[in-house]
C-alpha positions as protocol buffer text, in pm:
chain_id: "A"
residue {
  index: 1
  type: MET
  ca { x: 3935 y: 138 z: -1299 }
}
residue {
  index: 2
  type: THR
  ca { x: 3827 y: 418 z: -1064 }
}
residue {
  index: 3
  type: THR
  ca { x: 4063 y: 590 z: -882 }
}
residue {
  index: 4
  type: SER
  ca { x: 4100 y: 650 z: -511 }
}
residue {
  index: 5
  type: THR
  ca { x: 4231 y: 905 z: -256 }
}
residue {
  index: 6
  type: THR
  ca { x: 4289 y: 893 z: 50 }
}
residue {
  index: 7
  type: MET
  ca { x: 4062 y: 1066 z: 361 }
}
residue {
  index: 8
  type: THR
  ca { x: 4135 y: 1091 z: 746 }
}
residue {
  index: 9
  type: ILE
  ca { x: 3801 y: 1052 z: 984 }
}
residue {
  index: 10
  type: ARG
  ca { x: 3716 y: 1031 z: 1362 }
}
residue {
  index: 11
  type: VAL
  ca { x: 3503 y: 761 z: 1437 }
}
residue {
  index: 12
  type: SER
  ca { x: 3434 y: 704 z: 1805 }
}
residue {
  index: 13
  type: SER
  ca { x: 3613 y: 419 z: 1994 }
}
residue {
  index: 14
  type: GLU
  ca { x: 3254 y: 236 z: 1915 }
}
residue {
  index: 15
  type: THR
  ca { x: 3222 y: 248 z: 1608 }
}
residue {
  index: 16
  type: LYS
  ca { x: 3582 y: 136 z: 1513 }
}
residue {
  index: 17
  type: LEU
  ca { x: 3482 y: -173 z: 1781 }
}
residue {
  index: 18
  type: LYS
  ca { x: 3186 y: -236 z: 1543 }
}
residue {
  index: 19
  type: LEU
  ca { x: 3367 y: -181 z: 1223 }
}
residue {
  index: 20
  type: GLU
  ca { x: 3636 y: -386 z: 1328 }
}
residue {
  index: 21
  type: ARG
  ca { x: 3404 y: -672 z: 1424 }
}
residue {
  index: 22
  type: ILE
  ca { x: 3229 y: -629 z: 1069 }
}
residue {
  index: 23
  type: ALA
  ca { x: 3556 y: -623 z: 869 }
}
residue {
  index: 24
  type: ALA
  ca { x: 3639 y: -939 z: 1070 }
}
residue {
  index: 25
  type: ASP
  ca { x: 3299 y: -1120 z: 1012 }
}
residue {
  index: 26
  type: THR
  ca { x: 3319 y: -1017 z: 645 }
}
residue {
  index: 27
  type: ARG
  ca { x: 3724 y: -1082 z: 523 }
}
residue {
  index: 28
  type: ARG
  ca { x: 3680 y: -693 z: 417 }
}
residue {
  index: 29
  type: SER
  ca { x: 3907 y: -460 z: 522 }
}
residue {
  index: 30
  type: LYS
  ca { x: 3805 y: -183 z: 742 }
}
residue {
  index: 31
  type: SER
  ca { x: 3932 y: 91 z: 465 }
}
residue {
  index: 32
  type: PHE
  ca { x: 3693 y: -115 z: 185 }
}
residue {
  index: 33
  type: LEU
  ca { x: 3448 y: -97 z: 495 }
}
residue {
  index: 34
  type: ALA
  ca { x: 3480 y: 237 z: 534 }
}
residue {
  index: 35
  type: ALA
  ca { x: 3485 y: 361 z: 173 }
}
residue {
  index: 36
  type: GLU
  ca { x: 3155 y: 167 z: 133 }
}
residue {
  index: 37
  type: ALA
  ca { x: 3000 y: 349 z: 359 }
}
residue {
  index: 38
  type: VAL
  ca { x: 3096 y: 658 z: 318 }
}
residue {
  index: 39
  type: SER
  ca { x: 2964 y: 604 z: -62 }
}
residue {
  index: 40
  type: ALA
  ca { x: 2632 y: 472 z: -4 }
}
residue {
  index: 41
  type: TYR
  ca { x: 2585 y: 764 z: 284 }
}
residue {
  index: 42
  type: VAL
  ca { x: 2691 y: 1010 z: -10 }
}
residue {
  index: 43
  type: ASP
  ca { x: 2480 y: 901 z: -284 }
}
residue {
  index: 44
  type: ARG
  ca { x: 2186 y: 861 z: -37 }
}
residue {
  index: 45
  type: GLU
  ca { x: 2210 y: 1225 z: 96 }
}
residue {
  index: 46
  type: LEU
  ca { x: 2254 y: 1360 z: -311 }
}
residue {
  index: 47
  type: GLU
  ca { x: 1952 y: 1207 z: -392 }
}
residue {
  index: 48
  type: ILE
  ca { x: 1781 y: 1345 z: -99 }
}
residue {
  index: 49
  type: ILE
  ca { x: 1910 y: 1672 z: -168 }
}
residue {
  index: 50
  type: GLU
  ca { x: 1827 y: 1679 z: -547 }
}
residue {
  index: 51
  type: GLY
  ca { x: 1493 y: 1569 z: -473 }
}
residue {
  index: 52
  type: ILE
  ca { x: 1437 y: 1906 z: -225 }
}
residue {
  index: 53
  type: LYS
  ca { x: 1562 y: 2088 z: -539 }
}
residue {
  index: 54
  type: ARG
  ca { x: 1331 y: 1962 z: -707 }
}
residue {
  index: 55
  type: GLY
  ca { x: 1030 y: 2009 z: -487 }
}
residue {
  index: 56
  type: MET
  ca { x: 1151 y: 2345 z: -438 }
}
residue {
  index: 57
  type: ALA
  ca { x: 1104 y: 2454 z: -830 }
}
residue {
  index: 58
  type: ASP
  ca { x: 774 y: 2275 z: -831 }
}
residue {
  index: 59
  type: ALA
  ca { x: 665 y: 2462 z: -577 }
}
residue {
  index: 60
  type: SER
  ca { x: 835 y: 2768 z: -695 }
}
residue {
  index: 61
  type: ALA
  ca { x: 681 y: 2703 z: -1086 }
}
residue {
  index: 62
  type: GLY
  ca { x: 319 y: 2599 z: -873 }
}
residue {
  index: 63
  type: ARG
  ca { x: 319 y: 2258 z: -1008 }
}
residue {
  index: 64
  type: VAL
  ca { x: 138 y: 2153 z: -626 }
}
residue {
  index: 65
  type: VAL
  ca { x: -132 y: 2006 z: -521 }
}
residue {
  index: 66
  type: PRO
  ca { x: -319 y: 2113 z: -236 }
}
residue {
  index: 67
  type: HIS
  ca { x: -286 y: 1937 z: 127 }
}
residue {
  index: 68
  type: ASP
  ca { x: -653 y: 1875 z: 168 }
}
residue {
  index: 69
  type: ASP
  ca { x: -631 y: 1718 z: -206 }
}
residue {
  index: 70
  type: ALA
  ca { x: -316 y: 1516 z: -102 }
}
residue {
  index: 71
  type: MET
  ca { x: -470 y: 1394 z: 165 }
}
residue {
  index: 72
  type: ALA
  ca { x: -768 y: 1218 z: 74 }
}
residue {
  index: 73
  type: GLU
  ca { x: -550 y: 1069 z: -168 }
}
residue {
  index: 74
  type: ILE
  ca { x: -367 y: 919 z: 32 }
}
residue {
  index: 75
  type: ASP
  ca { x: -665 y: 829 z: 277 }
}
residue {
  index: 76
  type: ALA
  ca { x: -812 y: 614 z: -18 }
}
residue {
  index: 77
  type: VAL
  ca { x: -483 y: 443 z: -130 }
}
residue {
  index: 78
  type: ILE
  ca { x: -507 y: 340 z: 251 }
}
residue {
  index: 79
  type: GLU
  ca { x: -881 y: 248 z: 262 }
}
residue {
  index: 80
  type: GLY
  ca { x: -832 y: -16 z: -34 }
}
residue {
  index: 81
  type: VAL
  ca { x: -512 y: -136 z: 114 }
}
residue {
  index: 82
  type: GLU
  ca { x: -706 y: -204 z: 428 }
}
residue {
  index: 83
  type: ALA
  ca { x: -1014 y: -328 z: 252 }
}
residue {
  index: 84
  type: ASN
  ca { x: -764 y: -588 z: 30 }
}
residue {
  index: 85
  type: ARG
  ca { x: -637 y: -707 z: 349 }
}
residue {
  index: 86
  type: ARG
  ca { x: -1014 y: -747 z: 526 }
}
residue {
  index: 87
  type: GLY
  ca { x: -1077 y: -897 z: 201 }
}
residue {
  index: 88
  type: ASN
  ca { x: -795 y: -1182 z: 177 }
}
residue {
  index: 89
  type: ARG
  ca { x: -852 y: -1295 z: 543 }
}
């Protein structure tokens, strides 16, 4: 079992009321829901930060694609999807 710790946060009155509504509708405690929300936020932010760090390391190592090449590839994918949609009508 994961150990937990206590943390105090301040939220707007509006956010507290919304959290209370969710807690009542889901039969979960406000504390449980807040912990879940913080955990999801932290996980998402860490993924973003790690992705940025990887991108910066790639750029420093010269592992980049020129803008025009990247845009040409994106345009080709979009055109393929649009052509597929036109063919399925």
